[in-house]
Short mmCIF file of C-alpha atoms in Angstrom, two decimals:
data_model
loop_
_atom_site.label_atom_id
_atom_site.label_comp_id
_atom_site.label_asym_id
_atom_site.label_seq_id
_atom_site.Cartn_x
_atom_site.Cartn_y
_atom_site.Cartn_z
CA MET A 1 -0.76 16.89 30.28
CA GLN A 2 -1.45 17.10 26.59
CA GLN A 3 -0.40 13.50 26.18
CA PHE A 4 -3.41 12.39 28.21
CA SER A 5 -5.98 14.39 26.30
CA VAL A 6 -8.60 12.51 24.38
CA HIS A 7 -9.78 13.85 21.06
CA ARG A 8 -12.15 12.62 18.46
CA ILE A 9 -10.94 10.94 15.31
CA GLY A 10 -13.41 10.92 12.46
CA PRO A 11 -17.10 11.72 12.68
CA GLU A 12 -19.05 12.24 15.84
CA VAL A 13 -21.14 9.19 16.72
CA LYS A 14 -24.01 9.48 19.15
CA ILE A 15 -26.25 6.70 20.36
CA ALA A 16 -29.24 7.82 22.42
CA GLY A 17 -27.56 11.12 23.05
CA VAL A 18 -24.36 9.57 24.34
CA ASP A 19 -21.17 10.45 22.54
CA ILE A 20 -19.31 7.27 21.63
CA SER A 21 -17.12 8.70 18.90
CA PHE A 22 -13.95 6.93 17.89
CA THR A 23 -11.12 8.69 19.74
CA ASN A 24 -7.39 8.34 19.98
CA ALA A 25 -7.97 6.28 23.16
CA SER A 26 -10.08 3.85 21.15
CA LEU A 27 -7.43 3.81 18.45
CA PHE A 28 -4.70 2.80 20.87
CA MET A 29 -6.94 0.18 22.48
CA LEU A 30 -7.43 -1.21 19.00
CA ILE A 31 -3.69 -1.05 18.28
CA SER A 32 -2.84 -2.87 21.53
CA ALA A 33 -5.46 -5.54 20.89
CA SER A 34 -4.24 -5.93 17.32
CA ILE A 35 -0.64 -6.30 18.46
CA ILE A 36 -1.73 -8.97 20.96
CA CYS A 37 -3.65 -10.82 18.26
CA LEU A 38 -0.77 -10.55 15.80
CA PHE A 39 1.72 -11.71 18.40
CA LEU A 40 -0.43 -14.67 19.43
CA PHE A 41 -1.19 -15.47 15.80
CA LEU A 42 2.51 -15.60 14.95
CA GLY A 43 3.16 -17.50 18.16
CA THR A 44 0.64 -20.21 17.31
CA LYS A 45 1.00 -20.27 13.54
CA GLU A 46 3.41 -23.15 13.39
CA LYS A 47 2.93 -25.82 15.98
CA LYS A 48 6.43 -27.09 16.40
CA MET A 49 7.74 -29.64 18.83
CA ILE A 50 10.79 -27.43 19.27
CA PRO A 51 9.33 -23.90 19.35
CA ASN A 52 10.77 -20.94 17.49
CA LYS A 53 11.35 -17.67 19.31
CA ILE A 54 7.91 -16.11 19.02
CA GLN A 55 6.17 -19.38 19.83
CA LEU A 56 8.43 -19.73 22.86
CA ILE A 57 7.48 -16.25 24.06
CA ALA A 58 3.75 -16.91 23.56
CA GLU A 59 4.07 -20.15 25.51
CA LEU A 60 6.11 -18.34 28.15
CA PHE A 61 3.25 -15.86 28.65
CA TYR A 62 0.77 -18.72 28.79
CA ASN A 63 2.78 -20.60 31.38
CA PHE A 64 3.44 -17.42 33.36
CA VAL A 65 -0.27 -16.62 33.68
CA ALA A 66 -1.19 -20.28 34.23
CA LYS A 67 1.32 -20.54 37.07
CA MET A 68 0.15 -17.25 38.56
CA ILE A 69 -3.45 -18.48 38.63
CA SER A 70 -2.69 -21.93 39.99
CA ASP A 71 -0.41 -20.43 42.67
CA THR A 72 -2.91 -17.85 43.91
CA ALA A 73 -6.36 -19.25 43.17
CA GLY A 74 -5.77 -22.98 42.83
CA SER A 75 -7.17 -25.40 40.29
CA LYS A 76 -10.76 -24.16 40.70
CA ALA A 77 -9.84 -20.97 38.86
CA LYS A 78 -8.99 -22.80 35.64
CA PRO A 79 -12.23 -21.79 33.81
CA TYR A 80 -11.29 -18.12 34.33
CA PHE A 81 -7.85 -18.58 32.81
CA PRO A 82 -8.79 -17.09 29.39
CA PHE A 83 -10.20 -13.98 31.03
CA ILE A 84 -7.19 -13.39 33.24
CA PHE A 85 -4.84 -14.11 30.36
CA SER A 86 -6.67 -11.58 28.17
CA LEU A 87 -6.72 -9.07 31.00
CA PHE A 88 -3.01 -9.44 31.65
CA MET A 89 -2.12 -9.23 27.97
CA PHE A 90 -4.40 -6.24 27.39
CA VAL A 91 -3.12 -4.22 30.33
CA LEU A 92 0.49 -5.16 29.59
CA PHE A 93 0.31 -4.25 25.92
CA CYS A 94 -1.61 -1.03 26.59
CA ASN A 95 1.09 -0.03 29.09
CA MET A 96 3.88 -1.00 26.72
CA VAL A 97 2.36 0.72 23.71
CA GLY A 98 1.97 3.79 25.92
CA MET A 99 5.72 3.81 26.42
CA LEU A 100 6.29 4.66 22.78
CA PRO A 101 6.80 8.39 22.12
CA TYR A 102 3.75 10.24 20.73
CA SER A 103 1.52 7.33 21.65
CA PHE A 104 -1.41 7.35 24.02
CA THR A 105 -1.54 5.32 27.22
CA VAL A 106 -4.97 3.78 27.46
CA THR A 107 -4.46 2.63 31.04
CA SER A 108 -3.57 6.14 32.23
CA HIS A 109 -7.27 6.96 32.16
CA ILE A 110 -9.20 6.31 35.33
CA ILE A 111 -12.34 5.45 33.44
CA VAL A 112 -10.67 2.57 31.61
CA THR A 113 -9.12 1.01 34.67
CA LEU A 114 -12.26 1.66 36.70
CA ILE A 115 -14.43 -0.17 34.19
CA LEU A 116 -12.07 -3.15 34.19
CA ALA A 117 -11.95 -3.13 37.99
CA ILE A 118 -15.71 -2.76 38.42
CA PHE A 119 -16.28 -5.57 35.96
CA ILE A 120 -13.88 -7.78 37.93
CA PHE A 121 -15.48 -6.74 41.21
CA ILE A 122 -19.01 -7.50 40.06
CA ALA A 123 -17.97 -10.75 38.39
CA VAL A 124 -16.10 -11.93 41.47
CA THR A 125 -19.03 -11.03 43.72
CA ILE A 126 -21.47 -12.90 41.48
CA ILE A 127 -19.15 -15.94 41.33
CA GLY A 128 -18.85 -15.85 45.10
CA PHE A 129 -22.62 -15.79 45.60
CA ILE A 130 -23.14 -18.54 43.02
CA LYS A 131 -20.53 -20.79 44.59
CA HIS A 132 -21.40 -20.23 48.23
CA GLY A 133 -24.86 -18.65 48.28
CA PHE A 134 -25.34 -16.35 51.23
CA GLY A 135 -22.43 -18.15 52.87
CA TYR A 136 -20.27 -15.82 50.83
CA LEU A 137 -21.14 -13.13 53.36
CA LYS A 138 -18.97 -15.05 55.83
CA LEU A 139 -16.10 -13.37 54.00
CA PHE A 140 -16.88 -10.28 56.07
CA VAL A 141 -16.94 -12.16 59.37
CA PRO A 142 -13.52 -13.61 60.02
CA SER A 143 -13.35 -16.44 62.50
CA GLY A 144 -11.30 -16.28 65.67
CA VAL A 145 -12.07 -12.63 66.37
CA PRO A 146 -13.23 -11.60 69.86
CA ASN A 147 -16.95 -10.84 69.98
CA LEU A 148 -16.30 -7.29 71.13
CA LEU A 149 -14.28 -6.49 68.03
CA LEU A 150 -16.45 -8.41 65.61
CA PRO A 151 -18.77 -5.53 64.50
CA LEU A 152 -15.80 -3.26 63.93
CA ILE A 153 -13.88 -5.91 62.00
CA THR A 154 -16.94 -6.68 59.91
CA ILE A 155 -17.39 -3.04 59.00
CA ILE A 156 -13.70 -2.77 58.10
CA GLU A 157 -13.93 -5.92 56.01
CA ILE A 158 -16.97 -4.60 54.15
CA ILE A 159 -15.27 -1.28 53.49
CA SER A 160 -12.12 -3.01 52.30
CA TYR A 161 -14.16 -5.27 50.05
CA LEU A 162 -16.05 -2.35 48.55
CA SER A 163 -12.88 -0.37 48.04
CA ARG A 164 -11.34 -3.14 45.98
CA PRO A 165 -12.39 -1.76 42.58
CA VAL A 166 -11.23 1.69 43.57
CA SER A 167 -7.81 0.55 44.79
CA LEU A 168 -7.40 -1.78 41.83
CA SER A 169 -8.21 0.89 39.27
CA VAL A 170 -6.50 3.81 40.95
CA ARG A 171 -3.29 1.77 41.42
CA LEU A 172 -2.92 1.15 37.70
CA PHE A 173 -4.15 4.56 36.61
CA ALA A 174 -2.00 6.50 39.07
CA ASN A 175 1.11 4.48 38.32
CA MET A 176 0.80 4.98 34.60
CA MET A 177 -0.09 8.63 34.87
CA ALA A 178 2.60 9.46 37.39
CA GLY A 179 5.27 7.71 35.34
CA HIS A 180 4.34 9.50 32.16
CA THR A 181 4.01 12.83 33.94
CA MET A 182 7.43 12.38 35.47
CA LEU A 183 8.93 11.56 32.07
CA LYS A 184 7.29 14.69 30.71
CA VAL A 185 8.61 16.83 33.58
CA PHE A 186 12.15 15.61 33.02
CA GLY A 187 11.72 16.12 29.30
CA GLY A 188 10.67 19.70 30.04
CA PHE A 189 13.79 20.16 32.19
CA VAL A 190 15.94 18.99 29.30
CA ILE A 191 14.47 21.70 27.10
CA SER A 192 14.52 24.48 29.70
CA LEU A 193 18.09 23.78 30.89
CA GLY A 194 19.31 23.71 27.32
CA LEU A 195 22.52 22.34 25.93
CA LEU A 196 24.55 23.12 29.04
CA GLY A 197 22.47 21.73 31.88
CA GLY A 198 20.09 19.45 30.04
CA TRP A 199 22.24 16.36 30.15
CA LEU A 200 21.48 15.46 33.74
CA PRO A 201 17.68 15.41 33.33
CA LEU A 202 18.21 13.58 30.03
CA GLY A 203 20.07 10.84 31.92
CA PHE A 204 17.27 10.74 34.45
CA SER A 205 14.78 10.54 31.64
CA VAL A 206 16.56 7.55 30.14
CA ALA A 207 16.74 5.82 33.54
CA LEU A 208 13.08 6.61 34.17
CA THR A 209 12.11 5.12 30.83
CA GLY A 210 13.72 1.86 31.95
CA LEU A 211 11.90 2.10 35.24
CA GLU A 212 8.61 2.85 33.48
CA ILE A 213 8.96 -0.24 31.31
CA LEU A 214 9.44 -2.25 34.50
CA VAL A 215 6.43 -0.51 36.06
CA ALA A 216 4.36 -1.20 32.95
CA PHE A 217 5.04 -4.91 33.30
CA LEU A 218 4.74 -4.89 37.07
CA GLN A 219 1.39 -3.09 37.10
CA ALA A 220 -0.05 -5.49 34.54
CA TYR A 221 1.18 -8.34 36.71
CA VAL A 222 -0.21 -6.75 39.87
CA PHE A 223 -3.55 -6.12 38.18
CA ALA A 224 -3.79 -9.73 37.07
CA ILE A 225 -2.58 -11.22 40.33
CA LEU A 226 -5.00 -9.11 42.40
CA THR A 227 -7.78 -10.33 40.15
CA CYS A 228 -6.60 -13.87 40.91
CA ILE A 229 -6.58 -13.14 44.63
CA TYR A 230 -10.12 -11.75 44.54
CA LEU A 231 -11.15 -14.77 42.53
CA ASN A 232 -9.51 -16.99 45.11
CA ASP A 233 -11.62 -15.36 47.84
CA ALA A 234 -14.74 -16.05 45.82
CA LEU A 235 -13.83 -19.65 44.91
CA ASN A 236 -12.21 -20.88 48.11
CA LEU A 237 -13.92 -19.30 51.08
CA HIS A 238 -11.43 -19.67 53.91
CA HIS A 239 -12.80 -17.40 56.58
CA MET B 1 -16.50 45.18 50.64
CA LYS B 2 -19.13 43.68 48.41
CA ARG B 3 -17.24 44.78 45.34
CA PHE B 4 -14.03 43.35 46.64
CA PHE B 5 -15.76 40.02 47.30
CA VAL B 6 -17.15 39.90 43.75
CA ILE B 7 -13.72 40.58 42.29
CA PHE B 8 -12.20 37.92 44.50
CA LEU B 9 -14.79 35.34 43.47
CA PHE B 10 -14.39 36.19 39.81
CA THR B 11 -10.64 35.86 40.04
CA ILE B 12 -10.90 32.44 41.67
CA LEU B 13 -13.43 31.20 39.13
CA SER B 14 -11.43 32.43 36.19
CA GLN B 15 -8.27 31.01 37.67
CA SER B 16 -9.82 27.63 38.19
CA ARG B 17 -11.27 27.67 34.72
CA LEU B 18 -7.86 28.52 33.35
CA PHE B 19 -6.33 25.76 35.39
CA ALA B 20 -8.83 23.25 34.16
CA ALA B 21 -8.32 24.24 30.58
CA GLU B 22 -4.56 24.28 30.52
CA ALA B 23 -3.10 22.04 33.18
CA GLY B 24 -6.01 20.00 34.48
CA MET B 25 -6.21 16.26 34.21
CA PRO B 26 -7.96 15.28 31.00
CA GLN B 27 -8.71 11.98 32.73
CA LEU B 28 -11.27 13.71 34.91
CA ASP B 29 -13.05 15.32 32.00
CA PRO B 30 -16.18 13.22 31.50
CA LYS B 31 -16.69 14.25 27.90
CA TYR B 32 -15.31 11.06 26.40
CA TRP B 33 -15.92 8.66 29.30
CA ALA B 34 -18.82 7.00 27.57
CA SER B 35 -16.84 6.65 24.38
CA GLN B 36 -13.87 5.15 26.18
CA ALA B 37 -16.09 2.76 28.12
CA PHE B 38 -17.89 1.69 24.98
CA TRP B 39 -14.73 1.05 22.97
CA LEU B 40 -13.01 -0.62 25.90
CA VAL B 41 -15.87 -3.06 26.39
CA LEU B 42 -16.14 -3.74 22.66
CA ILE B 43 -12.43 -4.21 22.01
CA PHE B 44 -11.79 -6.16 25.18
CA ALA B 45 -14.74 -8.45 24.46
CA ILE B 46 -13.46 -9.15 20.95
CA LEU B 47 -9.95 -9.71 22.29
CA TYR B 48 -11.29 -12.02 24.99
CA PHE B 49 -13.24 -14.14 22.52
CA ALA B 50 -10.30 -14.30 20.14
CA ILE B 51 -7.94 -15.36 22.89
CA ALA B 52 -10.34 -17.78 24.57
CA ASN B 53 -11.53 -19.48 21.40
CA ILE B 54 -8.54 -19.38 19.08
CA PHE B 55 -5.22 -18.73 20.73
CA ILE B 56 -5.45 -20.43 24.11
CA PRO B 57 -6.62 -23.79 22.70
CA LYS B 58 -3.77 -23.63 20.18
CA ILE B 59 -1.12 -22.87 22.78
CA LYS B 60 -2.58 -25.45 25.15
CA ASN B 61 -2.61 -28.03 22.39
CA SER B 62 0.99 -27.36 21.51
CA LEU B 63 2.10 -27.46 25.14
CA ASP B 64 0.13 -30.64 25.81
CA ASP B 65 1.62 -32.29 22.74
CA ARG B 66 5.09 -31.42 23.89
CA ASN B 67 4.43 -32.64 27.41
CA ASP B 68 2.96 -35.86 26.05
CA LYS B 69 5.96 -36.38 23.82
CA ILE B 70 8.36 -35.75 26.67
CA LYS B 71 6.39 -38.08 28.91
CA ASN B 72 6.23 -40.78 26.25
CA ASP B 73 9.91 -40.47 25.51
CA LEU B 74 10.72 -40.68 29.19
CA ASP B 75 8.50 -43.73 29.58
CA GLU B 76 10.14 -45.36 26.60
CA ALA B 77 13.58 -44.58 27.94
CA LYS B 78 12.57 -46.06 31.28
CA ASN B 79 11.26 -49.19 29.61
CA LEU B 80 14.40 -49.56 27.55
CA GLN B 81 16.48 -49.10 30.64
CA GLU B 82 14.52 -51.80 32.44
CA ILE B 83 14.94 -54.13 29.49
CA SER B 84 18.65 -53.46 29.30
CA GLU B 85 18.98 -54.05 33.02
CA GLU B 86 17.16 -57.34 32.65
CA LYS B 87 19.44 -58.32 29.80
CA LEU B 88 22.47 -57.34 31.81
CA ASN B 89 21.28 -59.50 34.70
CA GLU B 90 20.68 -62.35 32.32
CA TYR B 91 24.12 -61.92 30.86
CA ASN B 92 25.69 -61.84 34.30
CA LEU B 93 23.82 -64.99 35.29
CA THR B 94 24.95 -66.74 32.12
CA ILE B 95 28.55 -65.75 32.74
CA GLU B 96 28.36 -66.94 36.33
CA LYS B 97 26.83 -70.21 35.26
CA ALA B 98 29.47 -70.66 32.60
CA LYS B 99 32.18 -69.97 35.13
CA LYS B 100 30.71 -72.57 37.48
CA ASP B 101 30.44 -75.03 34.63
CA VAL B 102 34.04 -74.47 33.68
CA GLN B 103 35.13 -75.04 37.24
CA LYS B 104 33.06 -78.17 37.47
CA ILE B 105 34.37 -79.52 34.18
CA LEU B 106 37.89 -78.69 35.21
CA PHE B 107 37.44 -80.41 38.54
CA GLU B 108 35.84 -83.47 36.98
CA SER B 109 38.43 -83.87 34.30
CA LYS B 110 41.17 -83.44 36.86
CA ASN B 111 39.66 -86.16 39.01
CA LYS B 112 39.15 -88.38 36.01
CA LEU B 113 42.69 -87.86 34.90
CA LYS B 114 43.94 -88.61 38.37
CA LEU B 115 41.89 -91.81 38.52
CA ASP B 116 43.04 -92.78 35.06
CA ILE B 117 46.66 -92.21 35.95
CA GLN B 118 46.21 -94.15 39.16
CA GLU B 119 44.57 -97.02 37.31
CA LYS B 120 47.23 -97.13 34.64
CA LYS B 121 49.88 -96.93 37.30
CA ASP B 122 48.31 -99.82 39.18
CA ILE B 123 48.13 -101.94 36.07
CA PHE B 124 51.72 -101.19 35.22
CA GLU B 125 52.82 -101.95 38.71
CA LYS B 126 50.98 -105.24 38.67
CA GLU B 127 52.49 -106.12 35.34
CA ILE B 128 55.92 -105.17 36.55
CA ASP B 129 55.40 -107.25 39.67
CA LYS B 130 54.26 -110.18 37.59
CA GLU B 131 57.21 -109.83 35.28
CA VAL B 132 59.55 -109.58 38.19
CA GLU B 133 57.99 -112.64 39.71
CA ASN B 134 58.22 -114.56 36.47
CA THR B 135 61.81 -113.59 36.01
CA GLN B 136 62.51 -114.56 39.57
CA LYS B 137 60.88 -117.91 38.97
CA GLU B 138 62.87 -118.43 35.82
CA ILE B 139 66.03 -117.51 37.58
CA ASN B 140 65.17 -119.87 40.34
CA LYS B 141 64.36 -122.58 37.83
CA LEU B 142 67.57 -121.97 35.95
CA LYS B 143 69.43 -121.99 39.20
CA GLN B 144 67.83 -125.24 40.19
CA ASN B 145 68.49 -126.72 36.79
CA SER B 146 72.06 -125.64 36.74
CA LEU B 147 72.51 -127.02 40.27
CA ASN B 148 71.02 -130.29 39.26
CA GLU B 149 73.18 -130.43 36.23
CA ILE B 150 76.26 -129.60 38.27
CA GLN B 151 75.27 -132.28 40.70
CA ASN B 152 74.75 -134.78 37.93
CA ILE B 153 78.00 -133.87 36.24
CA SER B 154 79.87 -133.96 39.50
CA LYS B 155 78.25 -137.31 40.32
CA GLU B 156 79.29 -138.80 37.01
CA LEU B 157 82.68 -137.28 37.35
CA ALA B 158 83.00 -138.51 40.91
CA SER B 159 81.91 -142.03 39.95
CA GLU B 160 84.31 -142.10 37.02
CA ILE B 161 87.12 -140.75 39.16
CA ILE B 162 86.37 -143.38 41.78
CA ILE B 163 86.32 -146.10 39.12
CA GLU B 164 89.56 -144.83 37.73
CA ILE B 165 91.21 -144.74 41.11
CA SER B 166 89.86 -147.81 42.74
CA GLY B 167 88.48 -149.78 39.88
CA ASP B 168 85.55 -150.42 41.95
CA LYS B 169 82.07 -149.36 41.47
CA LEU B 170 80.70 -147.51 44.43
CA ASN B 171 77.17 -147.34 45.47
CA GLU B 172 75.60 -144.69 43.41
CA SER B 173 73.30 -143.43 46.09
CA SER B 174 76.08 -142.82 48.57
CA ILE B 175 77.96 -140.77 45.97
CA LYS B 176 74.88 -138.82 45.36
CA ALA B 177 74.41 -138.07 49.03
CA ALA B 178 78.03 -137.03 49.40
CA ILE B 179 77.79 -134.68 46.44
CA ALA B 180 74.56 -133.21 47.63
CA GLU B 181 76.11 -132.51 50.96
CA THR B 182 79.21 -130.92 49.43
CA SER B 183 77.30 -128.91 46.93
CA LYS B 184 75.02 -127.75 49.62
CA LYS B 185 77.97 -126.62 51.68
CA GLU B 186 79.53 -124.86 48.69
CA LEU B 187 76.33 -123.33 47.55
CA GLU B 188 75.81 -121.70 50.85
CA ASN B 189 78.80 -119.54 50.06
CA TYR B 190 77.12 -118.25 46.87
CA SER B 191 73.65 -117.80 47.89
#
């Protein structure tokens, strides 16, 4: 569990009694953001008609996110493309940077994912109310439900709506934490079983690393696509 | 009993404190939550503005340019194809027309040649006929002439022979009639 611990780097900074010191978590957020910026900078440095490799990858990411948004939320979601693109890139690169040994996984902290999720939740709710006024509340009252069941369904819908930030944040946080914990457990087995029996957990560890890289990508994708789906609910009220 | 309870409580508390210190989840320790939130918001905001204002327009620009180029090239190719198809049609039409012309010219010249040959043939035939007729006439004339001459000669001869024999001059016209009759009889064998 030591890999998840946050410690201060440099001096202690307090604003109005709140500790906002620069920590290793902040450092790895900064590293991830810097890698994204560097990658995108290199990807857009030369505007070529026939792209080079890094430009191709940058454009691939762009098209991937653009297609994801247009598939799930339609053309109305186009103004939110930069946000979802940043979100996807940030979560993906934080996950991927976390895969490096001795690094820190920013997204394995509930507070980080919760803040992202709550921001998305509040933003989506505000967008919904701006677009549809109080008609947005129709989201909780699905049509075609028998009158007897309607109060129950409405309550369930409200609960499910309110639990969105929790499920969104806990999904990412738990996936990242569980993966890293599992890697650590197998790493511990390698040490404790020694030279004779350590090879099997080592193999598992290698396989799990592959799986974790997949999970890192998948969770970033899931995070972004769920954001798109929530946005779709707010933009195109179908109920 | 009371003592036992106090010991039990103390053990649990110390255990849980130990647990929290050594194996607990640092994620649930709120000490650095504010710090993480602050840095997350700050860094993510900067990243968002960088991506939204610098990188996305660049990528979009590049992609749009490429799409435009592809579209333009395709349009141009389509246009060129249409033009080439038009030209091909034109070419085919020209060839067809030329073929028709050739056939027409061939047909006309054939007909003309035929007519020409016919005409020439007719003229030749007429000339030949005329020639034949002329020759025939000449032959007839010659025939007549020679007959007349023979008749004259035979008349003179006959009259001389008669004079020689009888010493008398016979009526010329009767001799003539007799010769004409004889010659006519003899000539029938030749003609």
